[in-house]
Coordinates of C-alpha atoms and ligand atoms in Angstrom, one line a residue:
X1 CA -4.2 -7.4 4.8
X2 CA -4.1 -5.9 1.3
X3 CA -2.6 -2.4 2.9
X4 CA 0.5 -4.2 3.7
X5 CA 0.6 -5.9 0.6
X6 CA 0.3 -2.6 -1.0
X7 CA 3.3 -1.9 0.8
X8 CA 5.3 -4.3 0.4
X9 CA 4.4 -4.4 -3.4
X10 CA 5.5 -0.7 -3.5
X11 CA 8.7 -1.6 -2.6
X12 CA 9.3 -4.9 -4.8
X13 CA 8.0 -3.2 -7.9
X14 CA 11.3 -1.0 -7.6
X15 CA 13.6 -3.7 -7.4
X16 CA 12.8 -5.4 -10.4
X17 CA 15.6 -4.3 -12.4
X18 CA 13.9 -2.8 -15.3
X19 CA 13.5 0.2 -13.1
X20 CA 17.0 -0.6 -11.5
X21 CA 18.5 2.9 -12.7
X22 CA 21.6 4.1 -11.8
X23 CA 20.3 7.5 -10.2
X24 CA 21.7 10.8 -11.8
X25 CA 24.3 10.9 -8.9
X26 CA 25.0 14.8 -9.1
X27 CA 21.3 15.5 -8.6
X28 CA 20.8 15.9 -4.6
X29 CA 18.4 13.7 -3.5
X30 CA 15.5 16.0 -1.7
X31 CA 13.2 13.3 -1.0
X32 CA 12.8 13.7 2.9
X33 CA 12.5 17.3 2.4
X34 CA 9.7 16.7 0.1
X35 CA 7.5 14.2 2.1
X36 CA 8.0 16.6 5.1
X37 CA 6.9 19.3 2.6
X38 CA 3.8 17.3 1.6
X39 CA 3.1 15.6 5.3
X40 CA 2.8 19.6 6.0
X41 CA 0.9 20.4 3.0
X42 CA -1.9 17.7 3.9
X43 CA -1.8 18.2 8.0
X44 CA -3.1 22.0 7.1
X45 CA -0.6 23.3 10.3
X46 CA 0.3 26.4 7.8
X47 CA -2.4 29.0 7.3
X48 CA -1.3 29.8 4.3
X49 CA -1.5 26.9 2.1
X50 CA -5.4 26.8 2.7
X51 CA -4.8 29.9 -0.6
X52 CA -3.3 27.2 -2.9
X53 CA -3.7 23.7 -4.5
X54 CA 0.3 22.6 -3.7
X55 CA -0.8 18.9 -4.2
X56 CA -3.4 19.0 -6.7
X57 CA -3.2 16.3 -9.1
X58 CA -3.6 18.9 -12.0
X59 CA 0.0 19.2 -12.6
X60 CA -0.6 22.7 -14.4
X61 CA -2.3 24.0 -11.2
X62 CA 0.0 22.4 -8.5
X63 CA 2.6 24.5 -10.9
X64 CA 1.1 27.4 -10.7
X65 CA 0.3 27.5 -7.5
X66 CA 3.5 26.5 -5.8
X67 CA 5.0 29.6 -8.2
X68 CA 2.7 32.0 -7.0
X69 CA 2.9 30.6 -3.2
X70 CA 6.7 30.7 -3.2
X71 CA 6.6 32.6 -0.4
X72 CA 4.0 30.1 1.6
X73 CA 6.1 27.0 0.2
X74 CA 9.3 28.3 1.5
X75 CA 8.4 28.8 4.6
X76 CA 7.2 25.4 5.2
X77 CA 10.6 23.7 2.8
X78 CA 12.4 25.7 5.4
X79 CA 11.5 23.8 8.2
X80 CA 11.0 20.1 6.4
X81 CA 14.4 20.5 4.2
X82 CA 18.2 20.8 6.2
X83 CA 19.8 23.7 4.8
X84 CA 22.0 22.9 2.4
X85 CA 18.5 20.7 0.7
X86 CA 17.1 24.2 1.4
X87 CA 20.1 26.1 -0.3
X88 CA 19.5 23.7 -3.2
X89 CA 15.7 24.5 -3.6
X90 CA 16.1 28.3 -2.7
X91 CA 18.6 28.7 -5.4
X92 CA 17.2 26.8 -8.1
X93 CA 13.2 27.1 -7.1
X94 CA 11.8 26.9 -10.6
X95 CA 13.9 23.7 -11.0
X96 CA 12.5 22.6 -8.0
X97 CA 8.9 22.8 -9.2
X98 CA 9.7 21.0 -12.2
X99 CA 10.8 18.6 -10.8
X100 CA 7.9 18.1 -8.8
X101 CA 5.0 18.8 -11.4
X102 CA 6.6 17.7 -14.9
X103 CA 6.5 14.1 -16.2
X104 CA 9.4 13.6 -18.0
X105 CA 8.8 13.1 -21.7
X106 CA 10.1 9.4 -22.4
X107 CA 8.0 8.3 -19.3
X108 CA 11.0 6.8 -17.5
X109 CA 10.2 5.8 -14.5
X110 CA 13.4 6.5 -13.3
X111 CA 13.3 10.6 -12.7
X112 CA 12.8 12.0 -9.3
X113 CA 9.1 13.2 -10.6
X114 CA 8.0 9.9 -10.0
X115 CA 9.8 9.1 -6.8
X116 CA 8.4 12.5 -5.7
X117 CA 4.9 11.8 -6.4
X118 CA 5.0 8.8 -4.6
X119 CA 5.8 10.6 -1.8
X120 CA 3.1 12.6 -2.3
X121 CA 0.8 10.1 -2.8
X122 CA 2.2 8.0 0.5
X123 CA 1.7 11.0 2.3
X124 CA -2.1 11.8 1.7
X125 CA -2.6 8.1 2.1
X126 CA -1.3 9.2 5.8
X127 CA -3.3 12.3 6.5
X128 CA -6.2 10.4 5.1
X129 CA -6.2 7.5 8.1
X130 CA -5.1 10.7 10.5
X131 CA -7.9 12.7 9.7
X132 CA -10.4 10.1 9.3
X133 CA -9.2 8.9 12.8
X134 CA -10.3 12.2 14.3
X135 CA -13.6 13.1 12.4
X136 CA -15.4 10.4 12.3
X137 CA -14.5 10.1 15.9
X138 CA -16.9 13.1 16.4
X139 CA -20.0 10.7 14.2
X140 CA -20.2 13.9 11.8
X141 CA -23.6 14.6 10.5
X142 CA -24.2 13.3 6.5
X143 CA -22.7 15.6 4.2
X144 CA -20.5 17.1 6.8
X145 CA -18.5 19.2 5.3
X146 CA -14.9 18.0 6.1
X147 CA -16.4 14.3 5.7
X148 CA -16.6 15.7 2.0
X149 CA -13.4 16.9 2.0
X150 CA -12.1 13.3 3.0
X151 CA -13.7 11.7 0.4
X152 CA -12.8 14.4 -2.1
X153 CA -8.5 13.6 -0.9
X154 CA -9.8 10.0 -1.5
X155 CA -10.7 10.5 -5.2
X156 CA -7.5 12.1 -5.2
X157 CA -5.0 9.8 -3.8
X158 CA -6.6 7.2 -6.5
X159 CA -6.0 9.4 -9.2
X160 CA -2.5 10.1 -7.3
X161 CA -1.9 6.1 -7.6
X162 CA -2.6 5.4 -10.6
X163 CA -0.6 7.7 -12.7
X164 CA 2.7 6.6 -10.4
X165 CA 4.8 4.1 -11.9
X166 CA 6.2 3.7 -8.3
X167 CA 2.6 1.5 -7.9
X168 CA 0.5 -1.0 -9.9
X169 CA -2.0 -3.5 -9.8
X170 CA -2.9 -2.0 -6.4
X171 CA -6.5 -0.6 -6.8
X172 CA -8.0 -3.3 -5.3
X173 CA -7.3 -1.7 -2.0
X174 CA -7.6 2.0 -2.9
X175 CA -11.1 0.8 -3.8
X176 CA -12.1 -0.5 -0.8
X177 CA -10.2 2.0 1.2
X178 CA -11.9 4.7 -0.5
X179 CA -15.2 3.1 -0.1
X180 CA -14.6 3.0 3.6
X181 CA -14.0 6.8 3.6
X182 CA -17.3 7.2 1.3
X183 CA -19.6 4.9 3.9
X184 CA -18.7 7.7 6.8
X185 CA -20.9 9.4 4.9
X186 CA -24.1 7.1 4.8
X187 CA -27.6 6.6 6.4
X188 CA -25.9 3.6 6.9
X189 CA -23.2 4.6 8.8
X190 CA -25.4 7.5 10.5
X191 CA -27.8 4.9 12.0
X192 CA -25.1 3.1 13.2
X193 CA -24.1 6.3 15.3
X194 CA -27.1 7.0 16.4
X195 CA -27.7 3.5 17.9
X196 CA -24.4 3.8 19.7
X197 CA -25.4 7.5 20.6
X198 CA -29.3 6.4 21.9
X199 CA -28.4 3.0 22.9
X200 CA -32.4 1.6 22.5
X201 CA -33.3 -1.1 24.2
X202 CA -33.3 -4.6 22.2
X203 CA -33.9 -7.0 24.7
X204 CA -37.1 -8.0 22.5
X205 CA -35.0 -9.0 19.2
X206 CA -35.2 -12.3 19.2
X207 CA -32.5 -12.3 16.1
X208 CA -30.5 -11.6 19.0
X209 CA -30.7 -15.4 20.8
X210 CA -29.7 -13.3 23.8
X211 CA -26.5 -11.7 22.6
X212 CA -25.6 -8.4 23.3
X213 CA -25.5 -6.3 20.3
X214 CA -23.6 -3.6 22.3
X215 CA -20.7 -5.3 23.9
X216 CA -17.7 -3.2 22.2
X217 CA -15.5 -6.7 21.5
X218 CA -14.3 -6.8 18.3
X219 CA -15.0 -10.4 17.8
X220 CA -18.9 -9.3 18.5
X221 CA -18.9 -6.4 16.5
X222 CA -17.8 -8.4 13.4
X223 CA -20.2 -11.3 13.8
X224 CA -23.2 -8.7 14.0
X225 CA -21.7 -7.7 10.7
X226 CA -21.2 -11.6 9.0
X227 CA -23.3 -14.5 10.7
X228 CA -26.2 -12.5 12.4
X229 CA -26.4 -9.5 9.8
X230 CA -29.8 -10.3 9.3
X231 CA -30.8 -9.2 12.8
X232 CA -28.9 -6.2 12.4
X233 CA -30.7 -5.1 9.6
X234 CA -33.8 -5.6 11.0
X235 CA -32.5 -3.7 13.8
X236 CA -31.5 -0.8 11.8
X237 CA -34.8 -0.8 9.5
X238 CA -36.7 -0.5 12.3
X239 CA -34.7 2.5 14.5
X240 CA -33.8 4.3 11.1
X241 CA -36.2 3.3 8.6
X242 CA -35.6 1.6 5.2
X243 CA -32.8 4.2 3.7
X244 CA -30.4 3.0 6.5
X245 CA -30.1 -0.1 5.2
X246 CA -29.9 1.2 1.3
X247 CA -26.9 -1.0 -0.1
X248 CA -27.2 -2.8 3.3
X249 CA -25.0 -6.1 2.3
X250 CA -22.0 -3.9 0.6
X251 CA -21.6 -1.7 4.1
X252 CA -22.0 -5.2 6.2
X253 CA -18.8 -6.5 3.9
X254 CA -16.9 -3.4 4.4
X255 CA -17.5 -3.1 7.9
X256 CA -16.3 -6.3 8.7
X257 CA -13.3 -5.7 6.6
X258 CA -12.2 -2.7 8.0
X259 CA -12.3 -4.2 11.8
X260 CA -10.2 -6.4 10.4
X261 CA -7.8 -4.2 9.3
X262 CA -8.2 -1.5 11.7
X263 CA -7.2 -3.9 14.2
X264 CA -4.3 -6.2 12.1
X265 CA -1.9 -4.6 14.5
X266 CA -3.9 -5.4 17.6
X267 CA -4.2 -8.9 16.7
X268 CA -1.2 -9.6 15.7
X269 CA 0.0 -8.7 19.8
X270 CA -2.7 -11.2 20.5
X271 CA -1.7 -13.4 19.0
X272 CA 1.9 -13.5 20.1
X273 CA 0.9 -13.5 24.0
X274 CA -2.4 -15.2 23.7
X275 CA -0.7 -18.1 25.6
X276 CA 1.0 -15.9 28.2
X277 CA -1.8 -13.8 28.7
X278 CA -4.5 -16.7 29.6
X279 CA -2.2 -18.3 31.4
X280 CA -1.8 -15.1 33.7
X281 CA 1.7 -15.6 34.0
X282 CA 2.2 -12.2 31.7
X283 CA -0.6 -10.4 32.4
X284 CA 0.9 -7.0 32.3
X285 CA 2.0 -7.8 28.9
X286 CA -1.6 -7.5 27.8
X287 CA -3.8 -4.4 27.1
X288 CA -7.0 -4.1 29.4
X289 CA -8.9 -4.7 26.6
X290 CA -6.9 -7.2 25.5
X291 CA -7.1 -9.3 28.6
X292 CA -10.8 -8.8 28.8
X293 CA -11.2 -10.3 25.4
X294 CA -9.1 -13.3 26.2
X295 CA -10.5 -13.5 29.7
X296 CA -13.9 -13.6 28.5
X297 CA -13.7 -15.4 25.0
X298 CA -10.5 -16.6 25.5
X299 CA -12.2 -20.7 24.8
X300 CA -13.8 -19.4 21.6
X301 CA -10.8 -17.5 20.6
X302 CA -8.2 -20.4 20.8
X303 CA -10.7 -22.4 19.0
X304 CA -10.8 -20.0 16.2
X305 CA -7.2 -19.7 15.7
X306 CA -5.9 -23.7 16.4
X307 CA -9.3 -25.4 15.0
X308 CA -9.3 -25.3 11.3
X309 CA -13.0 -25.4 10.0
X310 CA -13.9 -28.9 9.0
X311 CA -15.8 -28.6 5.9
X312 CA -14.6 -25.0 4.6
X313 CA -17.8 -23.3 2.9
X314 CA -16.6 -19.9 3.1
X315 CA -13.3 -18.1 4.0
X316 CA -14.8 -15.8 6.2
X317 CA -13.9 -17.9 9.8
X318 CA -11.8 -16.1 12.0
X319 CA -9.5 -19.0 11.7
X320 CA -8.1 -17.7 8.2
X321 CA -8.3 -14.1 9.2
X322 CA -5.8 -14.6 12.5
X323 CA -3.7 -16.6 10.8
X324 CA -3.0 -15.2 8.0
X325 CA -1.6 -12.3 10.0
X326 CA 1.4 -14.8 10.6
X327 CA 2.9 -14.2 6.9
X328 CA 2.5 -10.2 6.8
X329 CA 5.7 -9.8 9.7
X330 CA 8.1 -12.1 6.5
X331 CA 6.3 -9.8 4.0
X332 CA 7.4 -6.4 5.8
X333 CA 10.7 -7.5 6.6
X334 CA 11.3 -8.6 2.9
X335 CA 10.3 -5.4 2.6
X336 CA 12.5 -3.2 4.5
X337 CA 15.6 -5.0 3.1
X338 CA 14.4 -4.6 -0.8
X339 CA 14.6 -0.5 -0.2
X340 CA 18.2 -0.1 0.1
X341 CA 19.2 -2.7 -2.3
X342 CA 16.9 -1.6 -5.2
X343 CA 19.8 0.4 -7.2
X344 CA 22.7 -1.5 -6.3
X345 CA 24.3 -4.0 -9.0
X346 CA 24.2 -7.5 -7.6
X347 CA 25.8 -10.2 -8.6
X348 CA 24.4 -13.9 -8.2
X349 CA 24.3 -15.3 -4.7
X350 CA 24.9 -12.7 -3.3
X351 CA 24.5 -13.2 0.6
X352 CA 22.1 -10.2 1.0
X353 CA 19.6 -11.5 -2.2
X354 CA 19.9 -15.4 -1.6
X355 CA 18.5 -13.9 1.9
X356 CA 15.7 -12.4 0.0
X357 CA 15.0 -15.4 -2.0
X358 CA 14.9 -17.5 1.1
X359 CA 12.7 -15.0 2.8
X360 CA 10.5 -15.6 -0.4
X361 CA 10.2 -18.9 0.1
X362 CA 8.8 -18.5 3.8
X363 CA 6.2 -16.3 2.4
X364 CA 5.0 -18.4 -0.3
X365 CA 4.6 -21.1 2.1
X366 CA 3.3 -19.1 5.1
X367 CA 0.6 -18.1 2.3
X368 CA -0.8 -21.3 0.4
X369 CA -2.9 -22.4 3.0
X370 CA -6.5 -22.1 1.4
X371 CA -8.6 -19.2 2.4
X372 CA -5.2 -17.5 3.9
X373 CA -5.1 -14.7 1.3
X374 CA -7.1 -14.6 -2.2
X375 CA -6.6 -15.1 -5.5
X376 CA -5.9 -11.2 -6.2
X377 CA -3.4 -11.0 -3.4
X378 CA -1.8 -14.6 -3.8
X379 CA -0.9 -13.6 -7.4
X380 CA 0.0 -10.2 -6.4
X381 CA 2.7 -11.5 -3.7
X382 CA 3.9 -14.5 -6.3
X383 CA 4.0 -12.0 -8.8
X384 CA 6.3 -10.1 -6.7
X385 CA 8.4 -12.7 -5.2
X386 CA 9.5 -13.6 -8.9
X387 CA 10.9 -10.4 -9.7
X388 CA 13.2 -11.2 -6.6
X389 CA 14.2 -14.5 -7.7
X390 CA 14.7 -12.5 -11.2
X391 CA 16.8 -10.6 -9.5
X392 CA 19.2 -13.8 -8.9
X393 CA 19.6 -14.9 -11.8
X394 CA 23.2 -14.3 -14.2
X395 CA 20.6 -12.6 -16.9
X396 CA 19.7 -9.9 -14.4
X397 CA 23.4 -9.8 -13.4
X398 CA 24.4 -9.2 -16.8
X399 CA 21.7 -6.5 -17.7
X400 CA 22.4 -4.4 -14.3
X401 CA 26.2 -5.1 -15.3
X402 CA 26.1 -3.9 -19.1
X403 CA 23.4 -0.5 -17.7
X404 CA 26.7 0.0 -14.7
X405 CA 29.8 -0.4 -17.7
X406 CA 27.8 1.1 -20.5
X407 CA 30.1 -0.4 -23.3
X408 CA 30.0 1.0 -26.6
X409 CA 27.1 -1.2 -28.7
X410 CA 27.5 1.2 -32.1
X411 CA 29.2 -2.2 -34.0
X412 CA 25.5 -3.8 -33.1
X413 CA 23.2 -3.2 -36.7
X414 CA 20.8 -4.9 -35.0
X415 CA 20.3 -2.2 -32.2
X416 CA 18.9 -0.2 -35.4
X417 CA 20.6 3.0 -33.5
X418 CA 18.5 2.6 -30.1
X419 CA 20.1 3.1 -26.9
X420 CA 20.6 -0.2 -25.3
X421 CA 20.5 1.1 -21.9
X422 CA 17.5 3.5 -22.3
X423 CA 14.9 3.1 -19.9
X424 CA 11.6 4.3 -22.3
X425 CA 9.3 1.7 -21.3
X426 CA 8.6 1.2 -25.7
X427 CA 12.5 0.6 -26.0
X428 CA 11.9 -1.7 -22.8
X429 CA 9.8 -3.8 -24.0
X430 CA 10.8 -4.0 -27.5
X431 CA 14.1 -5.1 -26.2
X432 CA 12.5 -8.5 -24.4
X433 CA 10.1 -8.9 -26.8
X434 CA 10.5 -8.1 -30.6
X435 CA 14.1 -7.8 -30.6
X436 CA 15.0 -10.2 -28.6
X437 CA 17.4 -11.8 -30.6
X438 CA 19.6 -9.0 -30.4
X439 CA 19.3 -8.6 -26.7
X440 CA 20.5 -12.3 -26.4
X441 CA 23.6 -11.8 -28.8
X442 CA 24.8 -8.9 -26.7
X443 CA 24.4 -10.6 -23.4
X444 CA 25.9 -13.3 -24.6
X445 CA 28.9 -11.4 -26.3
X446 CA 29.4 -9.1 -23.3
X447 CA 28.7 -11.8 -20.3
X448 CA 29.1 -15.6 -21.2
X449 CA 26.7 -18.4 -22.2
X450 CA 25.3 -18.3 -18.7
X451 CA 23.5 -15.1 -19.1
X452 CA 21.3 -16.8 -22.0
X453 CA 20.2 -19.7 -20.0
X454 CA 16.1 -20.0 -19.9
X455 CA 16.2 -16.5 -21.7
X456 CA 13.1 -17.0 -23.8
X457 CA 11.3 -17.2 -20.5
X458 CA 13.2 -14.5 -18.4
X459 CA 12.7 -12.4 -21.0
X460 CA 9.1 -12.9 -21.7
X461 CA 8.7 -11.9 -17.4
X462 CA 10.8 -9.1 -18.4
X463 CA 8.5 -7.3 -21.3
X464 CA 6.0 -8.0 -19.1
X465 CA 6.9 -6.2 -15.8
X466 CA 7.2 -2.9 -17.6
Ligands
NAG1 C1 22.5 14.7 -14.3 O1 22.2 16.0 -13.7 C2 22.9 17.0 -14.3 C3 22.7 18.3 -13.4 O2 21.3 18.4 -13.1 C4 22.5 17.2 -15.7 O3 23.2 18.3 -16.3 C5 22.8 15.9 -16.5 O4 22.3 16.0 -17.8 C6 22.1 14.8 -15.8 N1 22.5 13.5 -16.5 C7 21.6 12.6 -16.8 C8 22.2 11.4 -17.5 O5 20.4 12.7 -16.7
NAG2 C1 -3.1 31.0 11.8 O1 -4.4 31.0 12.1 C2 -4.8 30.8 13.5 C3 -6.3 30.8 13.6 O2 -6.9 31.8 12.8 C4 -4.1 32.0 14.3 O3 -4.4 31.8 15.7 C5 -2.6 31.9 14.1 O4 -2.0 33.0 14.8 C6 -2.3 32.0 12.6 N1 -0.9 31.8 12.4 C7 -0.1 32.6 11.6 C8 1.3 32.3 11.5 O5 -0.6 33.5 11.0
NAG3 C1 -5.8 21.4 -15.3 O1 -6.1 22.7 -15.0 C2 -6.1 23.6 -16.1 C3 -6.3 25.0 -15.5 O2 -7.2 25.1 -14.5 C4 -7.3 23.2 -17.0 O3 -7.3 24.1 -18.1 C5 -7.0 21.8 -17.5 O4 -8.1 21.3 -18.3 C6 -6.8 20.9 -16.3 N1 -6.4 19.6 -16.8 C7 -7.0 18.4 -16.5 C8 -6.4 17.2 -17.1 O5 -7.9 18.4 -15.8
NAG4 C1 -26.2 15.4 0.8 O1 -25.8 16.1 -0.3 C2 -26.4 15.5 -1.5 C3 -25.7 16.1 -2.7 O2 -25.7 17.5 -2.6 C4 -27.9 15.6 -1.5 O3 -28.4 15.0 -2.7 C5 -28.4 14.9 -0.3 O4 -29.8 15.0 -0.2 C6 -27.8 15.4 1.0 N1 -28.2 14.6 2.1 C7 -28.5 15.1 3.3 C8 -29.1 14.1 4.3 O5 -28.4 16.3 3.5
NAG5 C1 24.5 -20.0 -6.4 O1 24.3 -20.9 -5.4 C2 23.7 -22.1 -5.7 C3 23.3 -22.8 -4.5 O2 24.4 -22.9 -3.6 C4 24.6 -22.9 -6.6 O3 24.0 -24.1 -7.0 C5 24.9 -22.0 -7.9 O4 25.8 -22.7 -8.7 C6 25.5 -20.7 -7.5 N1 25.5 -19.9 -8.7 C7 26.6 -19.1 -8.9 C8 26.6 -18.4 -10.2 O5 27.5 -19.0 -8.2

């Protein structure tokens, strides 16, 4: 659950306006040529970039190296870019770099550095779940060495995160993400292979009350990770020894957390022909394993998702987790039509925001069901949803209208000389905040009474989303 948040944060953070830019409109926007560049960077399919650090988060040595790998960097920017992207880069390679590994000065937020290192850092987020996918398939030994390399692109994308202002408030995840990657690499985790691997007998666990600890279903899996995690400790201490259940409760959490995850997708197509599927009307519309879950659990599974606990103790029940799921299909599809709108100048009701406000609505409802999402993520998604409904209002018309006409401001002594429209988060702030009397006379000189309604309070959201 809290990737797609992530993702659907990603994209909301850009719409509030304060980042609204109009884009520098002669510069040629290289953007798929550079995530194909980094998706090829991070895949390793060129020999020669294993010679330099094109990614590194050191923006001195990603410089250097992509100067003195030109010819290695080419060659791959000649098969991500189309040629006239590649005309642009070949000509003016230097620029191109720049671009890439220099923060602008003023910290704008706005300049294709930062929409560039999101890229980069949406792209090792990628190879990260592609590679994990396929070593840890293999139950690598501890301190294998491309488990190390995993956790060491780990570290990285964090670090890649959190100097992005194209992300915030989104660590939460990383962390756990992260963490994930770091227990592949734990007596924990290598006990839990070698069970799989050796299969002992446990029939004499009486922890157990008869269940199978090996039946593969997920639903199984996660309750030997929750409810009866005591008898799987016991049942790791005594096949492994003690240092396999070292930080035993923080591995059971995550574990059960990433099946969750792992499988959102999965459940989500449950879900949606559970009915179909038990009924056997649709039974080619299920997976194998799908059907066998439903076939086998299917009474427990229905309970789970229609039966709301009684007395709610903890929000760990399966009820929450399953139905939850219902409110991240509104949040992805708020989020595919925030992308294109991002830079546009809207005016008020317009059809394609009202949609988005509506849309916001559904979500907010979909989530305030107790136990549905947490405290983190609720705030995270309201937090969001209000820079949409921002977004309506005449004051953000009349802001993304005065940045679009850029009148002349000079006869304003109160601007003290700055630049009205500049983006510098300091002049940002300053401008919603401590001289926000002056904001107000301008907006309400240049767009009507209107724009000044509940300003105090729009402003105050303002200085504080940037
Ligand atoms: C836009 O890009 C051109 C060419 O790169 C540059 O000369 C100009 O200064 C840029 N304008 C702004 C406002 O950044
Ligand atoms: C890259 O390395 C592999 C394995 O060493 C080799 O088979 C392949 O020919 C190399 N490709 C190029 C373009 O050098
Ligand atoms: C980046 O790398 C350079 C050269 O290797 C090094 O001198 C510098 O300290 C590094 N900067 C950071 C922030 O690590
Ligand atoms: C793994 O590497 C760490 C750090 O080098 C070392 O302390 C640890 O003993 C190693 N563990 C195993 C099982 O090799
Ligand atoms: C926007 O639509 C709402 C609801 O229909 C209406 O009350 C409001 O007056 C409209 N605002 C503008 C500025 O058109």
């Amino acid at each position: 659950i809290s990737n797609s948040i992530m993702i659907f944060l990603l994209f909301l953070i850009s719409f509030s306006f304060g980042n609204a830019a109009s884009i520098n409109k002669t510069e040629t926007d290289l953007s798929t040529c550079v995530k194909e560049f980094y998706t090829a960077v991070y895949s390793e399919n060129y020999n020669c970039t294993s010679q330099y650090n094109f990614a590194s988060n050191n923006e001195t040595v990603a410089q250097k190296s992509l100067i003195s790998g030109k010819s290695c960097a080419l060659e791959i920017l000649g098969k991500a870019c189309t040629q006239s992207q590649f005309t642009e880069i070949f000509s003016k390679f230097e620029n191109f770099v720049k671009s890439l590994t220099t923060e602008p000065k003023d910290k704008n937020c706005i300049d294709s550095y930062y929409k560039y290192n999101a890229l980069k850092c949406m792209e090792s987020l990628n190879s990260l779940g592609e590679k994990s996918k396929l070593i840890l398939q293999m139950q690598p030994k501890i301190n294998d060495s491309r488990v190390l390399k995993l956790i060491d692109q780990c570290e990285g994308f964090k670090t890649c995160m959190s100097s992005n202002c194209y992300y915030f408030k989104t660590e939460v995840s990383i962390v756990s993400f992260c963490e994930t990657v770091k227990m592949s690499n734990s007596e924990f985790k290598a006990c839990e292979w070698k069970i799989e691997r050796e299969s002992p007998d446990l029939s004499e666990y009486e922890c157990l009350e008869g269940d199978d600890f090996y039946d593969p279903a997920i639903l199984n899996k996660y309750r030997f990770y929750t409810k009866m995690k005591d008898c799987t400790k016991e049942i790791m201490m005594d096949i492994c020894g003690e240092k396999a259940v070292v930080g035993f409760e923080k591995y059971a959490e995550l574990s059960a957390d990433f099946l969750i995850k792992k499988n959102a997708k999965g459940y989500v197509g449950v879900f949606k022909f559970a009915k179909s599927c038990f009924l056997e009307v649709a039974k080619p519309e299920c997976s194998s394993s799908q059907y066998n879950l439903l076939s086998t659990k299917y009474d427990d599974f229905l309970k789970m998702i229609t039966e709301e606990p009684k007395s709610v103790t903890s929000c760990e029940s399966f009820y929450f987790k399953y139905n939850s799921m219902k409110c991240i299909p509104i949040m992805m599809d708020i989020t595919h039509k925030v992308v294109p709108l991002a830079q546009k100048h809207l005016k008020v009701n317009d059809s394609r925001l009202v949609a988005l406000v509506d849309s916001c609505d559904l979500v907010k409802a979909c989530m305030s069901p107790l136990c549905f999402f947490n405290d983190i993520e609720k705030s995270m998604i309201t937090e969001a949803c209000n820079a949409i409904e921002l977004r309506n209002t005449k004051f953000s018309e009349c802001i993304s209208e005065i940045q679009k006409e850029s009148p002349d401001l000079s006869e304003y002594k109160c601007l003290k000389g700055v630049d009205f429209n500049s983006k510098e988060p300091t002049i940002q702030i300053d401008k919603f905040s401590k001289n926000k009397a002056c904001t107000k006379q301008i907006m309400e000189d240049f767009c009507g009474k209107e724009a000044v309604e509940n300003f105090d309070e729009y402003a105050e959201i303002t200085a504080e989303k940037v």
